JSON list of C-alpha atoms in Angstrom, two decimals:
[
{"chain": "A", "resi": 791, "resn": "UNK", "atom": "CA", "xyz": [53.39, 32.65, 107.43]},
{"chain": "A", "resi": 792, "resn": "UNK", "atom": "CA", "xyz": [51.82, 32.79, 110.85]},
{"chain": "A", "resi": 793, "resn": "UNK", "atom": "CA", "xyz": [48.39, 32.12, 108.95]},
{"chain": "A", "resi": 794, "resn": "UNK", "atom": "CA", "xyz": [49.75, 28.93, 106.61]},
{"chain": "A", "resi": 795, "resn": "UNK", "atom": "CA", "xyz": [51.38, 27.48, 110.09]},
{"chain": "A", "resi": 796, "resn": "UNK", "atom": "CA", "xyz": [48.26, 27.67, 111.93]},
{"chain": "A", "resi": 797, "resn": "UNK", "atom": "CA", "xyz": [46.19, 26.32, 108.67]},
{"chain": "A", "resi": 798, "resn": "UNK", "atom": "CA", "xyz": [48.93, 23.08, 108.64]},
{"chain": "A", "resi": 799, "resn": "UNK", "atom": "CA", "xyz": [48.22, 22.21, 111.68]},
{"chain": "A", "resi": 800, "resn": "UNK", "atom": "CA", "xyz": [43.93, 22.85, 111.82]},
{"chain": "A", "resi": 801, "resn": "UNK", "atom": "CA", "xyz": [44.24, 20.00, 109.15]},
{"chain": "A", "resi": 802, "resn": "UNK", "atom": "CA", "xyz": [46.80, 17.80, 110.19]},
{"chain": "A", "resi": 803, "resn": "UNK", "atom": "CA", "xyz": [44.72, 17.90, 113.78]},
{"chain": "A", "resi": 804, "resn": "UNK", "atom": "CA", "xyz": [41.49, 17.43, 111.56]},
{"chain": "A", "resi": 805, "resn": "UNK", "atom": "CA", "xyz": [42.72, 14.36, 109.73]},
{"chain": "A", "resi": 806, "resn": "UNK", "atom": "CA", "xyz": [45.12, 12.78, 112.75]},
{"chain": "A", "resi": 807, "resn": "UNK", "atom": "CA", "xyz": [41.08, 13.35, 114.63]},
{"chain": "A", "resi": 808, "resn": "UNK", "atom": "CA", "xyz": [39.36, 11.75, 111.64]},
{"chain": "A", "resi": 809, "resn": "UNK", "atom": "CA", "xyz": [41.44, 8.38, 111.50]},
{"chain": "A", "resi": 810, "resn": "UNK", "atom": "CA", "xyz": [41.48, 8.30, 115.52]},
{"chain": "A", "resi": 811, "resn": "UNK", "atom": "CA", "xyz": [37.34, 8.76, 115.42]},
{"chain": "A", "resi": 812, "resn": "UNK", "atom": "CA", "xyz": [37.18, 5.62, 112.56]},
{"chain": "A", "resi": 813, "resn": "UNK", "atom": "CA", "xyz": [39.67, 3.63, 113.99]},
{"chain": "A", "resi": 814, "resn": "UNK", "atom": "CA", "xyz": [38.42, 3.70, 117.74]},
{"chain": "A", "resi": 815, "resn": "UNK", "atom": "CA", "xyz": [34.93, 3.68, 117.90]},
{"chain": "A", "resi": 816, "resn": "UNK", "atom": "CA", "xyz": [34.56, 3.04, 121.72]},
{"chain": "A", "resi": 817, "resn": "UNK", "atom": "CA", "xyz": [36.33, 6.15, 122.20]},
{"chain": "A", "resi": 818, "resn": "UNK", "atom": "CA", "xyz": [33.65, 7.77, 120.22]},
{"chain": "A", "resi": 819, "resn": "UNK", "atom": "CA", "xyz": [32.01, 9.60, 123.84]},
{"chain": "A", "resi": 820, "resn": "UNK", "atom": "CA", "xyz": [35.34, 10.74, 125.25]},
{"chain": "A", "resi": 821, "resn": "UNK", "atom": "CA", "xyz": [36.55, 12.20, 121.81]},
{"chain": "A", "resi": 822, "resn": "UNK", "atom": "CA", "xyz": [33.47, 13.79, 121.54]},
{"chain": "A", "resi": 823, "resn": "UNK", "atom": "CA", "xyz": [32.89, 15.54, 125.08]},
{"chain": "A", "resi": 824, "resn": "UNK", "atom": "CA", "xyz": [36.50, 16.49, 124.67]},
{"chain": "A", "resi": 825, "resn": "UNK", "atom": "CA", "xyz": [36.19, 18.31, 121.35]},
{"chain": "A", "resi": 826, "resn": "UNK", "atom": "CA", "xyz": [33.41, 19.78, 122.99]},
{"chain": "A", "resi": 827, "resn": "UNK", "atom": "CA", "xyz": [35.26, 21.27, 125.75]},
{"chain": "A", "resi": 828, "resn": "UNK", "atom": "CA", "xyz": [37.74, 22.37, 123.47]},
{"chain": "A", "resi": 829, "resn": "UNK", "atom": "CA", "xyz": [35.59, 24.48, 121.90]},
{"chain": "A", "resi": 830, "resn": "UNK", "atom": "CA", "xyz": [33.69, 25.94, 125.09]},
{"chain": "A", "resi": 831, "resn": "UNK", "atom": "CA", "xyz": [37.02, 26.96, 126.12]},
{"chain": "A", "resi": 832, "resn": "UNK", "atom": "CA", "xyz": [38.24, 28.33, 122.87]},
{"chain": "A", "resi": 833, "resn": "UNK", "atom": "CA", "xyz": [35.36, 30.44, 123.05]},
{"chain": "A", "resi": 834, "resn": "UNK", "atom": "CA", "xyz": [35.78, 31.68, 125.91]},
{"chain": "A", "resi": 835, "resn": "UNK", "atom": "CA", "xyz": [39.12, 32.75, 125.44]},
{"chain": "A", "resi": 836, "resn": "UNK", "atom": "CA", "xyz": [38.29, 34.36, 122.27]},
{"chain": "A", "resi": 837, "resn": "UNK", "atom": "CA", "xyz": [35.71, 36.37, 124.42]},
{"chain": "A", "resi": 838, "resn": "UNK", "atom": "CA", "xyz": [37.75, 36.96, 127.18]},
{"chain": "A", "resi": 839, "resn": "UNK", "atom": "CA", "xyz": [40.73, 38.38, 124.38]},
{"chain": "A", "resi": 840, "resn": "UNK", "atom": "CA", "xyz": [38.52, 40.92, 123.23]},
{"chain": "A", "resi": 841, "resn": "UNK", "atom": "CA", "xyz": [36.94, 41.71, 126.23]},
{"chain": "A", "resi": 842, "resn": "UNK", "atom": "CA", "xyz": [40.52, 42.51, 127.28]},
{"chain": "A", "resi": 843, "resn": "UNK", "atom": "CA", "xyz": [41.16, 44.34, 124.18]},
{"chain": "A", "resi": 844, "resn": "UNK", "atom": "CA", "xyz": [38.33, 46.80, 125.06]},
{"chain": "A", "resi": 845, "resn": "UNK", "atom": "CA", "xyz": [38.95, 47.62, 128.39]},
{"chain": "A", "resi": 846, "resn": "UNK", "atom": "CA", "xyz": [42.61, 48.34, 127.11]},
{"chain": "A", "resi": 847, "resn": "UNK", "atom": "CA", "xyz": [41.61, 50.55, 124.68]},
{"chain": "A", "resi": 848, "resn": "UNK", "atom": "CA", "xyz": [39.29, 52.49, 126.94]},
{"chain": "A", "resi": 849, "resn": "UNK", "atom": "CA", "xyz": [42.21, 52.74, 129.44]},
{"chain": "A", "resi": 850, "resn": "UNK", "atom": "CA", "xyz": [44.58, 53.90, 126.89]},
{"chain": "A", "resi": 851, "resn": "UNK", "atom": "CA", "xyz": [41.52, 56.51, 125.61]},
{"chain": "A", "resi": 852, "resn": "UNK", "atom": "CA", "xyz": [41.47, 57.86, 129.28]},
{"chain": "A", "resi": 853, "resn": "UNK", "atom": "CA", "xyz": [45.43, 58.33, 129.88]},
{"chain": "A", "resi": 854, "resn": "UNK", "atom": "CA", "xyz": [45.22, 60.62, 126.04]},
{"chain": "A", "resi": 855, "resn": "UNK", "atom": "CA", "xyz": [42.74, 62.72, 127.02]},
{"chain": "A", "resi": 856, "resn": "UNK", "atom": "CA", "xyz": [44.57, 62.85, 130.77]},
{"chain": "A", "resi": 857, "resn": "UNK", "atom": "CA", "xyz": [48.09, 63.14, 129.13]},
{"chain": "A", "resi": 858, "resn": "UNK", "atom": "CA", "xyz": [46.37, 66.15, 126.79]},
{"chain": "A", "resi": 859, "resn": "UNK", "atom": "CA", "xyz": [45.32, 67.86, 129.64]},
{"chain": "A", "resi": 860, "resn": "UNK", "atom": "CA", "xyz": [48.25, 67.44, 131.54]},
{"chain": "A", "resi": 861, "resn": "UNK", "atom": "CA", "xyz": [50.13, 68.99, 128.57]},
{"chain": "A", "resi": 862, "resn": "UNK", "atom": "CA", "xyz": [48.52, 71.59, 127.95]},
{"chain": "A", "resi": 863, "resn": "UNK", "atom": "CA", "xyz": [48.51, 72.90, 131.78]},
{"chain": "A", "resi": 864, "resn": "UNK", "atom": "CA", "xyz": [52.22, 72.18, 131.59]},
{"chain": "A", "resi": 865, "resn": "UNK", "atom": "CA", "xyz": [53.01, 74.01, 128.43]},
{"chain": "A", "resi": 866, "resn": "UNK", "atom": "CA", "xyz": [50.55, 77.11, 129.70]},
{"chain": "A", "resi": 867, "resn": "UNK", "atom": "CA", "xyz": [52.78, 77.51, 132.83]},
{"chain": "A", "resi": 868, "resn": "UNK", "atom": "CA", "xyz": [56.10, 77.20, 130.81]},
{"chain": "A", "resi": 869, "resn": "UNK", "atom": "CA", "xyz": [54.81, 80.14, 128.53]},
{"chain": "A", "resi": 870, "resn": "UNK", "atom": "CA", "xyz": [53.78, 82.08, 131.64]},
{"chain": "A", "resi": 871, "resn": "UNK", "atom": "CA", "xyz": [57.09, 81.89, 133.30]},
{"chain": "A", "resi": 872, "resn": "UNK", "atom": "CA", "xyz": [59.20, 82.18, 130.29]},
{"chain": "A", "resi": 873, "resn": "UNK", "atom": "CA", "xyz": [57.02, 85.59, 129.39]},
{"chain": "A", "resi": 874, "resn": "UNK", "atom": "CA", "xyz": [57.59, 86.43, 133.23]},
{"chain": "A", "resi": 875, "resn": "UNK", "atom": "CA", "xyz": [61.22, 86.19, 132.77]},
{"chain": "A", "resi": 876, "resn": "UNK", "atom": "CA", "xyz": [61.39, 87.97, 129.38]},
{"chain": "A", "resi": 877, "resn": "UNK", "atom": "CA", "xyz": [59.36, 90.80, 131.19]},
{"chain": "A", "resi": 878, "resn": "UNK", "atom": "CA", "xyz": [62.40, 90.97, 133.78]}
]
């Protein structure tokens, strides 16, 4: 649904930008460098999104391997001291 919304309004924007570019030719510059800017920026923040996304996903990598560490010191000293209290 999130797709078909996001299609609906690509073309209503492409055909509400198609009469304003025919029936306001003087504006012809402006619409243009602004499109253009649009797109710089939309670019951007499709670089900056993944760029993100990595650097999330390393993080996240680093904390496992930390957490599995962590666990397995933590679960090697509960074994010791519960086999140190069976002992007793």
């Amino acid at each position: 649904m999130k797709t078909f919304l996001k299609a609906v309004i690509w073309i209503a924007a492409l055909v509400v930008g198609l009469v304003f570019w025919n029936v306001t030719p003087d504006f012809r510059p402006l619409v243009s460098s602004i499109l253009a800017a649009a797109f710089v920026c939309y670019v951007l923040s499709v670089i900056v999104e993944v760029t993100v996304k990595r650097v999330i996903s390393n993080e996240q990598i680093e904390l496992r391997s930390r957490l599995e560490v962590l666990d397995r010191k933590v679960t090697a000293i509960l074994r010791e001291t519960f086999e140190r209290r069976h002992l007793r």
